């Protein structure tokens, strides 16, 4: 039961916010406004549906074609900018949510990646993970914005990893 | 279908062709995985899209202009970066909300900062995944390394939109 709640916690939070907002809108503008908002939401969904389908197919195909974990041996402490860029790329290629990405940090650490590479990896995933980009950002916000934001933030994980290697914060993978 | 959607479909078909070269079983796995993801994502969209639509209706048309509008400049970028860190939930919440904000007058650079801030700081994700799995030292290391990045992203986006008039959302 608690597990079920935890897994669906964000869904429940969103549903609650949505219900409260719908009630507030109903009180202020009447039932018509609620209906209009629902119609807008449906319209938006119809518009993004083609991108959503293509994004899901592309994401699933890429998952079959590559394995981010295989890149770990190029991510050691002496790997320099090359290691940081490999780590960033691996992060970008990691599909799925935090339940997939954070455990992979431990896998990569075990395979020899240093703290700078791990920071770059996590930021590569969270900033520009291809699945998030393809399934949500491009369909909802439009390709121009998504491409601009991706290009701007592309080098950022490497910079952060470079900084992390120089910070006096030691980290070892928890056993 | 827009140009962006067409490009996405071409990419998907090329990737599928590569999968087909590895065998029909791989393509079948792609199909069944896509179906499973779709089943997982549809309930989220069914909840998040109406929520964003209600909020967009509720927000007065210029509510966001003063704080995070296109002319809010550096302060707007800072506010949006911070706000991004406290956005609850995954991408299916954040991106529809960004759409609602932009309807309420938020600027493009500010929204780039908000998405970057959410990607880097997402407090709920740190509490429920990063801290328990990797420990507070890792959280501190990552935060210290990435602290100014959302603000830099917003300022860079500001430079870009001065040259290319990029807009948010669907035409």
mmCIF file of C-alpha atoms in Angstrom:
data_model
loop_
_atom_site.group_PDB
_atom_site.id
_atom_site.type_symbol
_atom_site.label_atom_id
_atom_site.label_comp_id
_atom_site.label_asym_id
_atom_site.label_seq_id
_atom_site.Cartn_x
_atom_site.Cartn_y
_atom_site.Cartn_z
ATOM 1 C CA UNK A 1 0.000 0.000 0.000
ATOM 2 C CA UNK A 2 2.724 2.462 1.017
ATOM 3 C CA UNK A 3 4.754 1.316 -1.965
ATOM 4 C CA UNK A 4 1.784 1.920 -4.224
ATOM 5 C CA UNK A 5 1.334 5.405 -2.745
ATOM 6 C CA UNK A 6 5.018 6.192 -3.157
ATOM 7 C CA UNK A 7 5.042 5.061 -6.774
ATOM 8 C CA UNK A 8 1.992 7.157 -7.601
ATOM 9 C CA UNK A 9 2.729 10.046 -5.231
ATOM 10 C CA UNK A 10 3.398 12.614 -7.930
ATOM 11 C CA UNK A 11 0.331 11.512 -9.874
ATOM 12 C CA UNK A 12 -1.784 12.014 -6.746
ATOM 13 C CA UNK A 13 -0.236 15.412 -6.035
ATOM 14 C CA UNK A 14 -0.937 16.567 -9.578
ATOM 15 C CA UNK A 15 -4.477 15.218 -9.472
ATOM 16 C CA UNK A 16 -5.087 17.095 -6.208
ATOM 17 C CA UNK A 17 -3.681 20.366 -7.558
ATOM 18 C CA UNK A 18 -5.741 19.870 -10.713
ATOM 19 C CA UNK A 19 -8.948 19.221 -8.751
ATOM 20 C CA UNK A 20 -8.410 22.291 -6.547
ATOM 21 C CA UNK A 21 -7.688 24.434 -9.601
ATOM 22 C CA UNK A 22 -10.791 23.110 -11.359
ATOM 23 C CA UNK A 23 -12.936 23.921 -8.309
ATOM 24 C CA UNK A 24 -11.481 27.415 -8.061
ATOM 25 C CA UNK A 25 -12.072 28.011 -11.765
ATOM 26 C CA UNK A 26 -15.650 26.719 -11.452
ATOM 27 C CA UNK A 27 -16.368 29.119 -8.592
ATOM 28 C CA UNK A 28 -14.857 32.108 -10.373
ATOM 29 C CA UNK A 29 -15.986 31.603 -13.979
ATOM 30 C CA UNK A 30 -18.587 28.826 -13.895
ATOM 31 C CA UNK A 31 -18.783 25.375 -15.464
ATOM 32 C CA UNK A 32 -18.289 26.677 -18.998
ATOM 33 C CA UNK A 33 -14.760 27.809 -18.176
ATOM 34 C CA UNK A 34 -13.911 24.363 -16.799
ATOM 35 C CA UNK A 35 -15.240 22.761 -19.961
ATOM 36 C CA UNK A 36 -13.245 25.185 -22.094
ATOM 37 C CA UNK A 37 -10.048 24.388 -20.188
ATOM 38 C CA UNK A 38 -10.655 20.660 -20.623
ATOM 39 C CA UNK A 39 -11.180 21.218 -24.336
ATOM 40 C CA UNK A 40 -7.864 23.139 -24.519
ATOM 41 C CA UNK A 41 -6.121 20.257 -22.770
ATOM 42 C CA UNK A 42 -7.612 17.754 -25.235
ATOM 43 C CA UNK A 43 -6.653 19.983 -28.168
ATOM 44 C CA UNK A 44 -3.079 20.194 -26.874
ATOM 45 C CA UNK A 45 -2.984 16.430 -26.470
ATOM 46 C CA UNK A 46 -4.146 15.871 -30.069
ATOM 47 C CA UNK A 47 -1.438 18.252 -31.243
ATOM 48 C CA UNK A 48 1.384 16.560 -29.330
ATOM 49 C CA UNK A 49 0.166 12.975 -29.960
ATOM 50 C CA UNK A 50 2.173 12.474 -33.209
ATOM 51 C CA UNK A 51 5.414 13.718 -31.590
ATOM 52 C CA UNK A 52 4.676 11.676 -28.494
ATOM 53 C CA UNK A 53 4.345 8.462 -30.510
ATOM 54 C CA UNK A 54 7.447 9.170 -32.581
ATOM 55 C CA UNK A 55 9.371 10.107 -29.425
ATOM 56 C CA UNK A 56 8.381 6.891 -27.659
ATOM 57 C CA UNK A 57 9.372 4.756 -30.664
ATOM 58 C CA UNK A 58 12.707 6.551 -31.061
ATOM 59 C CA UNK A 59 13.432 6.284 -27.324
ATOM 60 C CA UNK A 60 12.643 2.554 -27.278
ATOM 61 C CA UNK A 61 14.768 1.937 -30.394
ATOM 62 C CA UNK A 62 17.746 3.848 -28.942
ATOM 63 C CA UNK A 63 17.427 1.808 -25.744
ATOM 64 C CA UNK A 64 17.867 -1.365 -27.831
ATOM 65 C CA UNK A 65 20.813 0.057 -29.759
ATOM 66 C CA UNK A 66 23.048 1.268 -26.920
ATOM 67 C CA UNK A 67 24.096 0.613 -23.330
ATOM 68 C CA UNK A 68 25.349 3.611 -21.275
ATOM 69 C CA UNK A 69 27.076 1.374 -18.699
ATOM 70 C CA UNK A 70 29.503 0.043 -21.333
ATOM 71 C CA UNK A 71 31.189 3.458 -21.436
ATOM 72 C CA UNK A 72 32.388 3.437 -17.807
ATOM 73 C CA UNK A 73 35.970 2.331 -18.514
ATOM 74 C CA UNK A 74 36.672 5.695 -20.219
ATOM 75 C CA UNK A 75 35.544 7.708 -17.195
ATOM 76 C CA UNK A 76 38.399 7.377 -14.700
ATOM 77 C CA UNK A 77 40.013 10.191 -12.692
ATOM 78 C CA UNK A 78 42.724 10.681 -15.341
ATOM 79 C CA UNK A 79 40.310 10.684 -18.261
ATOM 80 C CA UNK A 80 40.337 14.498 -18.598
ATOM 81 C CA UNK A 81 37.844 16.308 -20.809
ATOM 82 C CA UNK A 82 37.415 13.192 -22.950
ATOM 83 C CA UNK A 83 36.156 11.221 -19.934
ATOM 84 C CA UNK A 84 33.835 14.054 -18.972
ATOM 85 C CA UNK A 85 32.363 14.186 -22.468
ATOM 86 C CA UNK A 86 31.896 10.404 -22.523
ATOM 87 C CA UNK A 87 30.150 10.624 -19.133
ATOM 88 C CA UNK A 88 27.912 13.434 -20.386
ATOM 89 C CA UNK A 89 27.043 11.400 -23.468
ATOM 90 C CA UNK A 90 26.258 8.342 -21.338
ATOM 91 C CA UNK A 91 23.958 10.490 -19.175
ATOM 92 C CA UNK A 92 22.193 11.889 -22.212
ATOM 93 C CA UNK A 93 21.658 8.336 -23.481
ATOM 94 C CA UNK A 94 20.290 7.026 -20.177
ATOM 95 C CA UNK A 95 16.558 6.436 -20.520
ATOM 96 C CA UNK A 96 13.989 6.579 -17.786
ATOM 97 C CA UNK A 97 13.475 8.460 -14.554
ATOM 98 C CA UNK A 98 15.530 8.778 -11.344
ATOM 99 C CA UNK A 99 14.790 5.159 -10.463
ATOM 100 C CA UNK A 100 16.963 4.196 -13.453
ATOM 101 C CA UNK A 101 19.652 6.899 -13.436
ATOM 102 C CA UNK A 102 20.765 7.062 -9.786
ATOM 103 C CA UNK A 103 21.389 3.322 -9.400
ATOM 104 C CA UNK A 104 23.504 3.531 -12.591
ATOM 105 C CA UNK A 105 25.773 6.024 -10.806
ATOM 106 C CA UNK A 106 26.719 3.207 -8.451
ATOM 107 C CA UNK A 107 27.294 0.839 -11.380
ATOM 108 C CA UNK A 108 29.534 3.372 -13.129
ATOM 109 C CA UNK A 109 31.455 4.104 -9.919
ATOM 110 C CA UNK A 110 32.053 0.393 -9.484
ATOM 111 C CA UNK A 111 33.348 0.207 -13.073
ATOM 112 C CA UNK A 112 35.934 2.928 -12.441
ATOM 113 C CA UNK A 113 34.278 6.298 -13.083
ATOM 114 C CA UNK A 114 35.532 9.128 -10.818
ATOM 115 C CA UNK A 115 33.424 11.753 -9.025
ATOM 116 C CA UNK A 116 33.791 14.353 -11.778
ATOM 117 C CA UNK A 117 32.554 11.910 -14.386
ATOM 118 C CA UNK A 118 29.648 10.867 -12.151
ATOM 119 C CA UNK A 119 28.573 14.475 -11.642
ATOM 120 C CA UNK A 120 28.785 15.013 -15.412
ATOM 121 C CA UNK A 121 26.821 11.803 -15.951
ATOM 122 C CA UNK A 122 23.927 12.758 -13.664
ATOM 123 C CA UNK A 123 23.753 16.284 -15.069
ATOM 124 C CA UNK A 124 23.864 14.962 -18.640
ATOM 125 C CA UNK A 125 20.888 12.784 -17.813
ATOM 126 C CA UNK A 126 18.885 15.410 -15.919
ATOM 127 C CA UNK A 127 19.600 18.313 -18.300
ATOM 128 C CA UNK A 128 19.414 16.623 -21.667
ATOM 129 C CA UNK A 129 18.241 13.033 -21.249
ATOM 130 C CA UNK A 130 17.021 12.066 -24.702
ATOM 131 C CA UNK A 131 13.839 10.428 -23.469
ATOM 132 C CA UNK A 132 12.646 13.518 -21.569
ATOM 133 C CA UNK A 133 13.590 15.634 -24.550
ATOM 134 C CA UNK A 134 11.823 13.497 -27.138
ATOM 135 C CA UNK A 135 8.708 12.563 -25.198
ATOM 136 C CA UNK A 136 7.982 15.818 -23.348
ATOM 137 C CA UNK A 137 10.001 18.879 -24.281
ATOM 138 C CA UNK A 138 9.859 18.757 -28.095
ATOM 139 C CA UNK A 139 6.125 17.919 -28.282
ATOM 140 C CA UNK A 140 5.025 20.395 -25.608
ATOM 141 C CA UNK A 141 7.349 23.370 -25.971
ATOM 142 C CA UNK A 142 8.201 23.118 -29.665
ATOM 143 C CA UNK A 143 11.420 21.995 -31.404
ATOM 144 C CA UNK A 144 12.931 25.497 -31.680
ATOM 145 C CA UNK A 145 12.909 26.063 -27.929
ATOM 146 C CA UNK A 146 14.011 22.501 -27.157
ATOM 147 C CA UNK A 147 16.959 22.693 -29.567
ATOM 148 C CA UNK A 148 18.046 26.099 -28.252
ATOM 149 C CA UNK A 149 17.924 24.960 -24.623
ATOM 150 C CA UNK A 150 19.739 21.715 -25.433
ATOM 151 C CA UNK A 151 22.537 23.476 -27.318
ATOM 152 C CA UNK A 152 22.983 26.008 -24.510
ATOM 153 C CA UNK A 153 23.159 23.390 -21.762
ATOM 154 C CA UNK A 154 25.089 20.721 -23.724
ATOM 155 C CA UNK A 155 28.576 21.646 -22.381
ATOM 156 C CA UNK A 156 27.358 22.343 -18.831
ATOM 157 C CA UNK A 157 27.709 18.805 -17.395
ATOM 158 C CA UNK A 158 31.346 18.713 -18.527
ATOM 159 C CA UNK A 159 32.083 22.082 -16.893
ATOM 160 C CA UNK A 160 30.419 20.942 -13.668
ATOM 161 C CA UNK A 161 32.370 17.671 -13.745
ATOM 162 C CA UNK A 162 35.624 19.589 -14.251
ATOM 163 C CA UNK A 163 34.759 21.744 -11.216
ATOM 164 C CA UNK A 164 33.738 18.684 -9.177
ATOM 165 C CA UNK A 165 37.179 17.105 -9.740
ATOM 166 C CA UNK A 166 38.753 20.211 -8.139
ATOM 167 C CA UNK A 167 36.400 20.572 -5.156
ATOM 168 C CA UNK A 168 37.688 19.255 -1.822
ATOM 169 C CA UNK A 169 34.647 17.039 -1.266
ATOM 170 C CA UNK A 170 35.671 13.390 -1.265
ATOM 171 C CA UNK A 171 32.996 10.879 -2.158
ATOM 172 C CA UNK A 172 33.035 7.108 -2.113
ATOM 173 C CA UNK A 173 30.242 4.879 -3.314
ATOM 174 C CA UNK A 174 28.198 3.643 -0.341
ATOM 175 C CA UNK A 175 28.611 -0.079 0.130
ATOM 176 C CA UNK B 1 2.093 17.730 -38.922
ATOM 177 C CA UNK B 2 4.763 20.371 -38.271
ATOM 178 C CA UNK B 3 8.357 20.276 -39.518
ATOM 179 C CA UNK B 4 9.675 19.302 -36.099
ATOM 180 C CA UNK B 5 7.264 16.388 -35.874
ATOM 181 C CA UNK B 6 8.270 15.190 -39.335
ATOM 182 C CA UNK B 7 11.953 15.236 -38.345
ATOM 183 C CA UNK B 8 11.147 13.252 -35.209
ATOM 184 C CA UNK B 9 9.322 10.608 -37.251
ATOM 185 C CA UNK B 10 12.204 10.352 -39.746
ATOM 186 C CA UNK B 11 14.650 9.845 -36.840
ATOM 187 C CA UNK B 12 12.356 7.211 -35.313
ATOM 188 C CA UNK B 13 12.076 5.321 -38.612
ATOM 189 C CA UNK B 14 15.868 5.417 -39.150
ATOM 190 C CA UNK B 15 16.426 4.043 -35.629
ATOM 191 C CA UNK B 16 13.818 1.346 -36.296
ATOM 192 C CA UNK B 17 15.633 0.411 -39.513
ATOM 193 C CA UNK B 18 18.851 -0.071 -37.492
ATOM 194 C CA UNK B 19 16.895 -2.267 -35.063
ATOM 195 C CA UNK B 20 15.490 -4.285 -37.971
ATOM 196 C CA UNK B 21 19.051 -4.964 -39.158
ATOM 197 C CA UNK B 22 19.694 -6.581 -35.775
ATOM 198 C CA UNK B 23 16.686 -8.845 -36.263
ATOM 199 C CA UNK B 24 12.898 -8.808 -36.125
ATOM 200 C CA UNK B 25 12.925 -9.729 -32.418
ATOM 201 C CA UNK B 26 14.570 -6.392 -31.592
ATOM 202 C CA UNK B 27 11.842 -4.514 -33.472
ATOM 203 C CA UNK B 28 9.179 -6.481 -31.612
ATOM 204 C CA UNK B 29 10.824 -5.509 -28.304
ATOM 205 C CA UNK B 30 10.836 -1.862 -29.408
ATOM 206 C CA UNK B 31 7.117 -2.147 -30.194
ATOM 207 C CA UNK B 32 6.152 -3.735 -26.907
ATOM 208 C CA UNK B 33 8.359 -1.334 -24.898
ATOM 209 C CA UNK B 34 6.819 1.664 -26.666
ATOM 210 C CA UNK B 35 3.356 0.302 -25.857
ATOM 211 C CA UNK B 36 4.280 -0.136 -22.199
ATOM 212 C CA UNK B 37 5.720 3.383 -21.985
ATOM 213 C CA UNK B 38 2.600 4.759 -23.633
ATOM 214 C CA UNK B 39 0.410 3.024 -21.046
ATOM 215 C CA UNK B 40 2.562 4.518 -18.279
ATOM 216 C CA UNK B 41 2.582 8.002 -19.781
ATOM 217 C CA UNK B 42 -1.075 8.348 -20.768
ATOM 218 C CA UNK B 43 -2.445 8.496 -17.191
ATOM 219 C CA UNK B 44 0.155 11.148 -16.387
ATOM 220 C CA UNK B 45 -0.859 13.262 -19.363
ATOM 221 C CA UNK B 46 -4.528 12.673 -18.549
ATOM 222 C CA UNK B 47 -3.919 14.288 -15.144
ATOM 223 C CA UNK B 48 -1.204 16.842 -15.912
ATOM 224 C CA UNK B 49 -2.614 18.433 -19.071
ATOM 225 C CA UNK B 50 -6.002 19.381 -17.531
ATOM 226 C CA UNK B 51 -4.205 20.639 -14.412
ATOM 227 C CA UNK B 52 -1.987 22.907 -16.518
ATOM 228 C CA UNK B 53 -5.020 24.059 -18.531
ATOM 229 C CA UNK B 54 -6.976 24.954 -15.363
ATOM 230 C CA UNK B 55 -3.982 26.843 -13.947
ATOM 231 C CA UNK B 56 -3.488 28.668 -17.255
ATOM 232 C CA UNK B 57 -7.143 29.806 -17.135
ATOM 233 C CA UNK B 58 -6.877 30.811 -13.468
ATOM 234 C CA UNK B 59 -3.689 32.821 -13.880
ATOM 235 C CA UNK B 60 -4.434 36.401 -14.934
ATOM 236 C CA UNK B 61 -3.000 37.049 -18.393
ATOM 237 C CA UNK B 62 -0.147 39.220 -17.124
ATOM 238 C CA UNK B 63 0.418 37.584 -13.730
ATOM 239 C CA UNK B 64 3.845 36.248 -14.604
ATOM 240 C CA UNK B 65 5.026 39.313 -16.542
ATOM 241 C CA UNK B 66 6.365 41.335 -13.622
ATOM 242 C CA UNK B 67 8.320 38.452 -12.039
ATOM 243 C CA UNK B 68 9.456 36.293 -14.932
ATOM 244 C CA UNK B 69 8.330 38.192 -18.053
ATOM 245 C CA UNK B 70 10.569 38.787 -21.081
ATOM 246 C CA UNK B 71 11.695 42.146 -19.638
ATOM 247 C CA UNK B 72 12.344 40.894 -16.098
ATOM 248 C CA UNK B 73 16.007 40.501 -17.027
ATOM 249 C CA UNK B 74 18.601 39.118 -14.623
ATOM 250 C CA UNK B 75 16.298 39.090 -11.559
ATOM 251 C CA UNK B 76 13.667 37.198 -13.550
ATOM 252 C CA UNK B 77 16.254 34.600 -14.536
ATOM 253 C CA UNK B 78 17.329 34.193 -10.899
ATOM 254 C CA UNK B 79 13.721 33.865 -9.687
ATOM 255 C CA UNK B 80 12.902 31.337 -12.407
ATOM 256 C CA UNK B 81 16.037 29.278 -11.630
ATOM 257 C CA UNK B 82 15.058 29.059 -7.960
ATOM 258 C CA UNK B 83 11.403 28.333 -8.738
ATOM 259 C CA UNK B 84 12.508 25.520 -11.062
ATOM 260 C CA UNK B 85 14.258 23.762 -8.175
ATOM 261 C CA UNK B 86 11.006 23.546 -6.268
ATOM 262 C CA UNK B 87 8.822 22.308 -9.123
ATOM 263 C CA UNK B 88 7.217 19.102 -7.877
ATOM 264 C CA UNK B 89 7.266 15.880 -9.858
ATOM 265 C CA UNK B 90 8.668 14.694 -13.155
ATOM 266 C CA UNK B 91 8.690 16.034 -16.707
ATOM 267 C CA UNK B 92 4.994 15.363 -17.217
ATOM 268 C CA UNK B 93 4.304 18.076 -14.624
ATOM 269 C CA UNK B 94 7.060 20.548 -15.385
ATOM 270 C CA UNK B 95 6.668 20.908 -19.138
ATOM 271 C CA UNK B 96 2.857 21.464 -19.121
ATOM 272 C CA UNK B 97 3.364 23.994 -16.304
ATOM 273 C CA UNK B 98 6.014 25.835 -18.313
ATOM 274 C CA UNK B 99 3.468 26.038 -21.108
ATOM 275 C CA UNK B 100 0.916 27.504 -18.683
ATOM 276 C CA UNK B 101 3.497 30.032 -17.398
ATOM 277 C CA UNK B 102 4.341 31.154 -20.905
ATOM 278 C CA UNK B 103 0.643 31.703 -21.655
ATOM 279 C CA UNK B 104 0.587 33.891 -18.544
ATOM 280 C CA UNK B 105 3.385 36.025 -19.953
ATOM 281 C CA UNK B 106 6.650 34.374 -18.891
ATOM 282 C CA UNK B 107 9.713 35.089 -21.059
ATOM 283 C CA UNK B 108 11.615 32.506 -23.105
ATOM 284 C CA UNK B 109 15.034 33.013 -21.372
ATOM 285 C CA UNK B 110 13.326 32.829 -17.975
ATOM 286 C CA UNK B 111 11.696 29.523 -18.938
ATOM 287 C CA UNK B 112 15.038 28.150 -20.150
ATOM 288 C CA UNK B 113 16.424 29.050 -16.710
ATOM 289 C CA UNK B 114 13.444 27.438 -14.983
ATOM 290 C CA UNK B 115 13.808 24.134 -16.847
ATOM 291 C CA UNK B 116 17.567 24.128 -16.199
ATOM 292 C CA UNK B 117 16.987 24.905 -12.506
ATOM 293 C CA UNK B 118 14.456 22.105 -12.285
ATOM 294 C CA UNK B 119 16.828 19.673 -14.056
ATOM 295 C CA UNK B 120 19.707 20.445 -11.731
ATOM 296 C CA UNK B 121 18.126 21.125 -8.340
ATOM 297 C CA UNK B 122 14.759 19.272 -8.314
ATOM 298 C CA UNK B 123 14.443 19.082 -4.531
ATOM 299 C CA UNK B 124 11.922 16.242 -4.518
ATOM 300 C CA UNK B 125 14.297 14.067 -6.555
ATOM 301 C CA UNK B 126 17.210 14.738 -4.204
ATOM 302 C CA UNK B 127 15.107 13.822 -1.176
ATOM 303 C CA UNK B 128 13.560 10.681 -2.588
ATOM 304 C CA UNK B 129 16.436 9.273 -4.710
ATOM 305 C CA UNK B 130 19.819 10.994 -4.676
ATOM 306 C CA UNK B 131 20.332 11.399 -0.939
ATOM 307 C CA UNK B 132 19.188 7.872 0.051
ATOM 308 C CA UNK B 133 21.182 6.162 -2.738
ATOM 309 C CA UNK B 134 24.350 8.239 -2.969
ATOM 310 C CA UNK B 135 24.585 10.125 0.318
ATOM 311 C CA UNK B 136 24.783 13.814 1.176
ATOM 312 C CA UNK B 137 28.414 14.194 0.103
ATOM 313 C CA UNK B 138 27.472 13.415 -3.481
ATOM 314 C CA UNK B 139 24.540 15.843 -3.300
ATOM 315 C CA UNK B 140 26.865 18.562 -1.947
ATOM 316 C CA UNK B 141 29.510 17.856 -4.593
ATOM 317 C CA UNK B 142 26.990 18.018 -7.437
ATOM 318 C CA UNK B 143 25.227 21.120 -6.091
ATOM 319 C CA UNK B 144 28.492 23.008 -5.546
ATOM 320 C CA UNK B 145 29.656 22.177 -9.080
ATOM 321 C CA UNK B 146 26.405 23.148 -10.788
ATOM 322 C CA UNK B 147 25.109 26.054 -8.700
ATOM 323 C CA UNK B 148 25.336 28.930 -11.232
ATOM 324 C CA UNK B 149 24.417 26.896 -14.331
ATOM 325 C CA UNK B 150 20.658 27.710 -14.490
ATOM 326 C CA UNK B 151 21.382 31.430 -14.336
ATOM 327 C CA UNK B 152 24.058 31.100 -17.030
ATOM 328 C CA UNK B 153 21.584 29.135 -19.187
ATOM 329 C CA UNK B 154 18.989 31.909 -18.807
ATOM 330 C CA UNK B 155 21.479 34.639 -19.714
ATOM 331 C CA UNK B 156 22.737 32.700 -22.750
ATOM 332 C CA UNK B 157 19.127 32.147 -23.857
ATOM 333 C CA UNK B 158 18.595 35.889 -23.536
ATOM 334 C CA UNK B 159 21.448 36.448 -26.004
ATOM 335 C CA UNK B 160 20.045 33.810 -28.377
ATOM 336 C CA UNK B 161 16.493 35.206 -28.489
ATOM 337 C CA UNK B 162 17.910 38.625 -29.313
ATOM 338 C CA UNK B 163 19.217 37.134 -32.559
ATOM 339 C CA UNK B 164 16.619 34.394 -33.225
ATOM 340 C CA UNK B 165 13.010 35.204 -32.218
ATOM 341 C CA UNK B 166 12.276 31.820 -30.605
ATOM 342 C CA UNK B 167 8.822 31.365 -29.090
ATOM 343 C CA UNK B 168 7.496 28.836 -26.625
ATOM 344 C CA UNK B 169 4.876 26.197 -27.275
ATOM 345 C CA UNK B 170 2.910 25.179 -30.299
ATOM 346 C CA UNK B 171 2.059 27.747 -32.996
#
